[in-house]
Amino acid sequence: LEAGNTEAAVGDWNRAAQQHISAGEYDAALKVFDQITAHRPDDAYAHYVRAQVLQQQGDPQAAREAYERALELGIEDASAHEKLVRLLLDVLKADLDRATTLAERAVALERDPATQARYIKTLAECYYQKEMYTEALEQVATAFEAAESLAVRLECFSLQVEINLALGNDEA
């Protein structure tokens, strides 16, 4: 690609990749994002979306690397942090310290109260898995109070019960 055509080509590639994603054609989307990141290795957003495609394809380790690259490049998106936390907690079941740091950052970045409540619940899960039960209970209570949806409140209640059982308390 010539320097002047790079931006136009990346725009075309982004549109093509999004079309592939919408059609469920993740292999094709990944090839497009590989082209974008080859020509623009410092494009944090491309690495972020590439991570989501890799995760959708069932390649959690490659997804983690792409999420980490996007964060390293400075993507300041709360959902990017939270998606990596969920990957670490739910799929890889690894690196609880990193997951906790990312969850704390997601909470700090998020401005929408309903979404922030979900992220606070995720932070409570991190503390719970690290056996930091007092902190987990504090965060789950905060998430419950901030939650606007019944689904998030039920998830908070369920997590509170789990934490209390871990503590040996018979009542939620």
PDB file of C-alpha atoms in Angstrom:
ATOM      1  CA  LEU A   1       0.000   0.000   0.000  1.00  0.00           C
ATOM      2  CA  GLU A   2       1.091   3.531  -0.687  1.00  0.00           C
ATOM      3  CA  ALA A   3       1.134   5.877   2.265  1.00  0.00           C
ATOM      4  CA  GLY A   4      -1.721   8.000   0.914  1.00  0.00           C
ATOM      5  CA  ASN A   5      -3.938   4.986   0.333  1.00  0.00           C
ATOM      6  CA  THR A   6      -3.416   3.376   3.733  1.00  0.00           C
ATOM      7  CA  GLU A   7      -6.248   5.235   5.523  1.00  0.00           C
ATOM      8  CA  ALA A   8      -8.737   4.529   2.739  1.00  0.00           C
ATOM      9  CA  ALA A   9      -7.708   0.867   2.608  1.00  0.00           C
ATOM     10  CA  VAL A  10      -8.007   0.478   6.376  1.00  0.00           C
ATOM     11  CA  GLY A  11     -11.470   2.039   6.237  1.00  0.00           C
ATOM     12  CA  ASP A  12     -12.459  -0.430   3.515  1.00  0.00           C
ATOM     13  CA  TRP A  13     -10.953  -3.302   5.502  1.00  0.00           C
ATOM     14  CA  ASN A  14     -12.820  -2.254   8.641  1.00  0.00           C
ATOM     15  CA  ARG A  15     -16.122  -2.208   6.750  1.00  0.00           C
ATOM     16  CA  ALA A  16     -15.337  -5.608   5.214  1.00  0.00           C
ATOM     17  CA  ALA A  17     -14.381  -7.064   8.601  1.00  0.00           C
ATOM     18  CA  GLN A  18     -17.586  -5.777  10.205  1.00  0.00           C
ATOM     19  CA  GLN A  19     -19.620  -7.339   7.386  1.00  0.00           C
ATOM     20  CA  HIS A  20     -17.863 -10.658   7.954  1.00  0.00           C
ATOM     21  CA  ILE A  21     -18.528 -10.442  11.700  1.00  0.00           C
ATOM     22  CA  SER A  22     -22.204  -9.635  11.113  1.00  0.00           C
ATOM     23  CA  ALA A  23     -22.448 -12.679   8.840  1.00  0.00           C
ATOM     24  CA  GLY A  24     -20.706 -14.906  11.405  1.00  0.00           C
ATOM     25  CA  GLU A  25     -17.709 -15.340   9.085  1.00  0.00           C
ATOM     26  CA  TYR A  26     -15.061 -15.086  11.775  1.00  0.00           C
ATOM     27  CA  ASP A  27     -12.215 -16.667   9.804  1.00  0.00           C
ATOM     28  CA  ALA A  28     -12.665 -14.082   7.047  1.00  0.00           C
ATOM     29  CA  ALA A  29     -12.945 -11.256   9.594  1.00  0.00           C
ATOM     30  CA  LEU A  30      -9.767 -12.416  11.301  1.00  0.00           C
ATOM     31  CA  LYS A  31      -7.878 -12.375   7.982  1.00  0.00           C
ATOM     32  CA  VAL A  32      -8.981  -8.790   7.435  1.00  0.00           C
ATOM     33  CA  PHE A  33      -7.920  -7.749  10.941  1.00  0.00           C
ATOM     34  CA  ASP A  34      -4.589  -9.475  10.379  1.00  0.00           C
ATOM     35  CA  GLN A  35      -4.133  -7.229   7.315  1.00  0.00           C
ATOM     36  CA  ILE A  36      -5.100  -4.129   9.269  1.00  0.00           C
ATOM     37  CA  THR A  37      -2.751  -4.880  12.160  1.00  0.00           C
ATOM     38  CA  ALA A  38       0.056  -5.766   9.725  1.00  0.00           C
ATOM     39  CA  HIS A  39      -0.243  -2.329   8.131  1.00  0.00           C
ATOM     40  CA  ARG A  40      -1.123  -0.471  11.318  1.00  0.00           C
ATOM     41  CA  PRO A  41       0.460  -2.389  14.196  1.00  0.00           C
ATOM     42  CA  ASP A  42      -0.301   0.452  16.621  1.00  0.00           C
ATOM     43  CA  ASP A  43      -4.058   0.495  15.914  1.00  0.00           C
ATOM     44  CA  ALA A  44      -5.455  -0.312  19.371  1.00  0.00           C
ATOM     45  CA  TYR A  45      -9.042  -0.599  18.155  1.00  0.00           C
ATOM     46  CA  ALA A  46      -8.084  -3.150  15.469  1.00  0.00           C
ATOM     47  CA  HIS A  47      -6.342  -5.290  18.088  1.00  0.00           C
ATOM     48  CA  TYR A  48      -9.394  -4.966  20.360  1.00  0.00           C
ATOM     49  CA  VAL A  49     -11.874  -6.139  17.728  1.00  0.00           C
ATOM     50  CA  ARG A  50      -9.415  -8.806  16.576  1.00  0.00           C
ATOM     51  CA  ALA A  51      -9.374 -10.091  20.175  1.00  0.00           C
ATOM     52  CA  GLN A  52     -13.153 -10.372  20.169  1.00  0.00           C
ATOM     53  CA  VAL A  53     -13.052 -12.352  16.910  1.00  0.00           C
ATOM     54  CA  LEU A  54     -10.362 -14.670  18.291  1.00  0.00           C
ATOM     55  CA  GLN A  55     -12.436 -15.214  21.426  1.00  0.00           C
ATOM     56  CA  GLN A  56     -15.513 -15.957  19.316  1.00  0.00           C
ATOM     57  CA  GLN A  57     -13.441 -18.498  17.375  1.00  0.00           C
ATOM     58  CA  GLY A  58     -12.479 -20.257  20.579  1.00  0.00           C
ATOM     59  CA  ASP A  59      -8.831 -19.196  20.791  1.00  0.00           C
ATOM     60  CA  PRO A  60      -8.689 -17.691  24.293  1.00  0.00           C
ATOM     61  CA  GLN A  61      -4.908 -17.414  24.557  1.00  0.00           C
ATOM     62  CA  ALA A  62      -4.600 -15.536  21.259  1.00  0.00           C
ATOM     63  CA  ALA A  63      -7.580 -13.399  22.301  1.00  0.00           C
ATOM     64  CA  ARG A  64      -5.837 -12.551  25.563  1.00  0.00           C
ATOM     65  CA  GLU A  65      -2.704 -11.498  23.692  1.00  0.00           C
ATOM     66  CA  ALA A  66      -4.736  -9.278  21.355  1.00  0.00           C
ATOM     67  CA  TYR A  67      -6.667  -7.695  24.263  1.00  0.00           C
ATOM     68  CA  GLU A  68      -3.401  -7.075  26.109  1.00  0.00           C
ATOM     69  CA  ARG A  69      -1.908  -5.499  22.967  1.00  0.00           C
ATOM     70  CA  ALA A  70      -4.921  -3.196  22.607  1.00  0.00           C
ATOM     71  CA  LEU A  71      -4.577  -2.125  26.243  1.00  0.00           C
ATOM     72  CA  GLU A  72      -0.829  -1.693  25.871  1.00  0.00           C
ATOM     73  CA  LEU A  73      -1.504   0.613  22.910  1.00  0.00           C
ATOM     74  CA  GLY A  74      -3.719   2.729  25.109  1.00  0.00           C
ATOM     75  CA  ILE A  75      -7.303   1.780  24.370  1.00  0.00           C
ATOM     76  CA  GLU A  76      -9.267   3.435  27.164  1.00  0.00           C
ATOM     77  CA  ASP A  77     -12.499   1.543  26.737  1.00  0.00           C
ATOM     78  CA  ALA A  78     -14.107   0.085  29.840  1.00  0.00           C
ATOM     79  CA  SER A  79     -15.599  -2.795  27.860  1.00  0.00           C
ATOM     80  CA  ALA A  80     -12.140  -3.787  26.566  1.00  0.00           C
ATOM     81  CA  HIS A  81     -10.952  -4.114  30.148  1.00  0.00           C
ATOM     82  CA  GLU A  82     -14.072  -6.001  31.197  1.00  0.00           C
ATOM     83  CA  LYS A  83     -13.930  -8.409  28.238  1.00  0.00           C
ATOM     84  CA  LEU A  84     -10.380  -9.371  29.186  1.00  0.00           C
ATOM     85  CA  VAL A  85     -11.440  -9.793  32.838  1.00  0.00           C
ATOM     86  CA  ARG A  86     -14.256 -12.135  31.781  1.00  0.00           C
ATOM     87  CA  LEU A  87     -11.817 -14.083  29.584  1.00  0.00           C
ATOM     88  CA  LEU A  88      -9.369 -14.441  32.480  1.00  0.00           C
ATOM     89  CA  LEU A  89     -12.058 -15.408  35.010  1.00  0.00           C
ATOM     90  CA  ASP A  90     -14.414 -17.551  32.950  1.00  0.00           C
ATOM     91  CA  VAL A  91     -12.300 -19.155  30.250  1.00  0.00           C
ATOM     92  CA  LEU A  92      -8.631 -19.143  31.153  1.00  0.00           C
ATOM     93  CA  LYS A  93      -9.223 -19.227  34.931  1.00  0.00           C
ATOM     94  CA  ALA A  94      -5.883 -17.537  35.344  1.00  0.00           C
ATOM     95  CA  ASP A  95      -4.102 -14.429  36.596  1.00  0.00           C
ATOM     96  CA  LEU A  96      -6.536 -13.180  39.222  1.00  0.00           C
ATOM     97  CA  ASP A  97      -4.300 -10.236  40.086  1.00  0.00           C
ATOM     98  CA  ARG A  98      -4.377  -9.014  36.481  1.00  0.00           C
ATOM     99  CA  ALA A  99      -8.135  -9.609  36.289  1.00  0.00           C
ATOM    100  CA  THR A 100      -8.664  -7.564  39.457  1.00  0.00           C
ATOM    101  CA  THR A 101      -6.556  -4.666  38.190  1.00  0.00           C
ATOM    102  CA  LEU A 102      -8.464  -4.672  34.896  1.00  0.00           C
ATOM    103  CA  ALA A 103     -11.828  -4.835  36.673  1.00  0.00           C
ATOM    104  CA  GLU A 104     -10.890  -1.872  38.853  1.00  0.00           C
ATOM    105  CA  ARG A 105      -9.916   0.076  35.713  1.00  0.00           C
ATOM    106  CA  ALA A 106     -13.164  -0.857  33.942  1.00  0.00           C
ATOM    107  CA  VAL A 107     -15.168   0.467  36.907  1.00  0.00           C
ATOM    108  CA  ALA A 108     -13.148   3.691  36.883  1.00  0.00           C
ATOM    109  CA  LEU A 109     -13.572   4.224  33.134  1.00  0.00           C
ATOM    110  CA  GLU A 110     -17.279   3.427  32.817  1.00  0.00           C
ATOM    111  CA  ARG A 111     -19.638   6.393  33.001  1.00  0.00           C
ATOM    112  CA  ASP A 112     -22.974   4.644  32.432  1.00  0.00           C
ATOM    113  CA  PRO A 113     -24.351   3.715  35.887  1.00  0.00           C
ATOM    114  CA  ALA A 114     -26.100   0.531  34.706  1.00  0.00           C
ATOM    115  CA  THR A 115     -22.994  -0.769  32.972  1.00  0.00           C
ATOM    116  CA  GLN A 116     -20.812   0.315  35.857  1.00  0.00           C
ATOM    117  CA  ALA A 117     -22.953  -1.774  38.232  1.00  0.00           C
ATOM    118  CA  ARG A 118     -22.188  -4.865  36.108  1.00  0.00           C
ATOM    119  CA  TYR A 119     -18.487  -4.044  36.197  1.00  0.00           C
ATOM    120  CA  ILE A 120     -18.585  -3.581  39.975  1.00  0.00           C
ATOM    121  CA  LYS A 121     -20.170  -7.041  40.245  1.00  0.00           C
ATOM    122  CA  THR A 122     -17.316  -8.379  38.104  1.00  0.00           C
ATOM    123  CA  LEU A 123     -14.842  -6.734  40.475  1.00  0.00           C
ATOM    124  CA  ALA A 124     -16.634  -8.445  43.371  1.00  0.00           C
ATOM    125  CA  GLU A 125     -16.171 -11.763  41.549  1.00  0.00           C
ATOM    126  CA  CYS A 126     -12.442 -11.079  41.276  1.00  0.00           C
ATOM    127  CA  TYR A 127     -12.204 -10.403  44.998  1.00  0.00           C
ATOM    128  CA  TYR A 128     -14.261 -13.500  45.736  1.00  0.00           C
ATOM    129  CA  GLN A 129     -11.990 -15.714  43.639  1.00  0.00           C
ATOM    130  CA  LYS A 130      -8.997 -14.219  45.419  1.00  0.00           C
ATOM    131  CA  GLU A 131     -10.700 -15.086  48.734  1.00  0.00           C
ATOM    132  CA  MET A 132     -10.928 -11.411  49.652  1.00  0.00           C
ATOM    133  CA  TYR A 133     -14.410 -11.939  51.039  1.00  0.00           C
ATOM    134  CA  THR A 134     -14.893  -8.651  52.875  1.00  0.00           C
ATOM    135  CA  GLU A 135     -13.987  -6.653  49.769  1.00  0.00           C
ATOM    136  CA  ALA A 136     -16.171  -8.933  47.641  1.00  0.00           C
ATOM    137  CA  LEU A 137     -19.181  -8.395  49.904  1.00  0.00           C
ATOM    138  CA  GLU A 138     -18.656  -4.618  49.876  1.00  0.00           C
ATOM    139  CA  GLN A 139     -18.485  -4.526  46.088  1.00  0.00           C
ATOM    140  CA  VAL A 140     -21.454  -6.832  45.581  1.00  0.00           C
ATOM    141  CA  ALA A 141     -23.541  -4.611  47.881  1.00  0.00           C
ATOM    142  CA  THR A 142     -22.468  -1.540  45.905  1.00  0.00           C
ATOM    143  CA  ALA A 143     -23.311  -3.267  42.623  1.00  0.00           C
ATOM    144  CA  PHE A 144     -26.700  -4.365  43.945  1.00  0.00           C
ATOM    145  CA  GLU A 145     -27.584  -0.821  44.993  1.00  0.00           C
ATOM    146  CA  ALA A 146     -26.428   0.652  41.677  1.00  0.00           C
ATOM    147  CA  ALA A 147     -28.009  -2.005  39.470  1.00  0.00           C
ATOM    148  CA  GLU A 148     -30.949  -0.900  37.386  1.00  0.00           C
ATOM    149  CA  SER A 149     -31.877  -4.315  36.027  1.00  0.00           C
ATOM    150  CA  LEU A 150     -33.389  -7.224  37.856  1.00  0.00           C
ATOM    151  CA  ALA A 151     -30.925  -9.576  36.127  1.00  0.00           C
ATOM    152  CA  VAL A 152     -27.891  -7.799  37.592  1.00  0.00           C
ATOM    153  CA  ARG A 153     -29.524  -7.654  41.025  1.00  0.00           C
ATOM    154  CA  LEU A 154     -30.179 -11.403  40.887  1.00  0.00           C
ATOM    155  CA  GLU A 155     -26.569 -12.038  39.876  1.00  0.00           C
ATOM    156  CA  CYS A 156     -25.443  -9.889  42.815  1.00  0.00           C
ATOM    157  CA  PHE A 157     -27.705 -11.769  45.201  1.00  0.00           C
ATOM    158  CA  SER A 158     -26.418 -15.119  43.905  1.00  0.00           C
ATOM    159  CA  LEU A 159     -22.805 -13.983  44.331  1.00  0.00           C
ATOM    160  CA  GLN A 160     -23.573 -12.726  47.847  1.00  0.00           C
ATOM    161  CA  VAL A 161     -24.956 -16.152  48.742  1.00  0.00           C
ATOM    162  CA  GLU A 162     -21.825 -17.850  47.344  1.00  0.00           C
ATOM    163  CA  ILE A 163     -19.567 -15.560  49.339  1.00  0.00           C
ATOM    164  CA  ASN A 164     -21.515 -16.120  52.550  1.00  0.00           C
ATOM    165  CA  LEU A 165     -21.381 -19.875  52.029  1.00  0.00           C
ATOM    166  CA  ALA A 166     -17.616 -19.636  51.541  1.00  0.00           C
ATOM    167  CA  LEU A 167     -17.445 -17.744  54.813  1.00  0.00           C
ATOM    168  CA  GLY A 168     -19.499 -20.437  56.515  1.00  0.00           C
ATOM    169  CA  ASN A 169     -22.512 -18.201  56.980  1.00  0.00           C
ATOM    170  CA  ASP A 170     -25.745 -20.101  56.459  1.00  0.00           C
ATOM    171  CA  GLU A 171     -27.759 -17.028  55.617  1.00  0.00           C
ATOM    172  CA  ALA A 172     -27.413 -14.593  52.723  1.00  0.00           C
TER     173      ALA A 172
END
